[in-house]
Amino acid sequence: MPAIGKAGIERQSQFRYQLRRFLRFGEEAARSAGVTALQYHLMLHTQAFAGRDWASVGELAERLQAQPHGVVALVSRCEELGLVRRQAHAGDGRLVEVHLTAKGRRLVARLAARHQAQLGELAAVIEAARAGNAG
């Protein structure tokens, strides 16, 4: 693998720094809304699939990079808070759908809106890192 040089190291450092700032912003925003960042991410990912407004436990585990049994416990905690509800899949009773409740939808909408400006800043850092790799 070729060496990336000092400028490449600086770009990676800047990217990691901005990514960590984004993640920390998200942690603080979630906490101020009364949930953990992981609970917010679970709720956000229920809305990540085109053509439907739910996600399976397996899909959530992949998105969260977590073990399914841990996601089941997280879903249970979110369910206790009235943020999500489980529903058996109509075509496959073994599949459990995780849906947002009205309370969960309001919370995700509010937090996602707060994250939008931060995403723009992170996107600019990613583009700068890409531009540096092209040259």
Phi, psi and omega in degrees: 000131181289149176293148182264344177083170183299317181297322178294320177297317179298318179297317179295320177298314180298318179298312181298321178297311181293323177297316179295323176298317178298314180296319179295318176304314180297320178298315181290321179295317179298313181302318181292339177269359176092014178229168174274163177300321180295321176296318177299314181299317177302312180297317179302315183290342175294340183258011190272356187249124183301139175083002177206160183242040178209168175219153176277163177300319179298318178295319179294321178299317179296312181298323181272353184055051183227166177283142180306320181295328176291324178291323177301317178296320178295318176300318179300317179296318179293325177295318179298330178276358180076024184264330180223165172220149177265150178210136176291141178291136183297323184269340183216099184298344178283339183271129179255124176269140175248118182248149171282145169276175176301319178298317178296319178298316179298317181294315179297316180300316181294314181289321179297321178297320179294330181280343189301313180296320179297323178297321178299318178295318179294321178299322179295322179292319178297316179297320178297320178294320177296315181300323178293328179284335181287335185263000000 
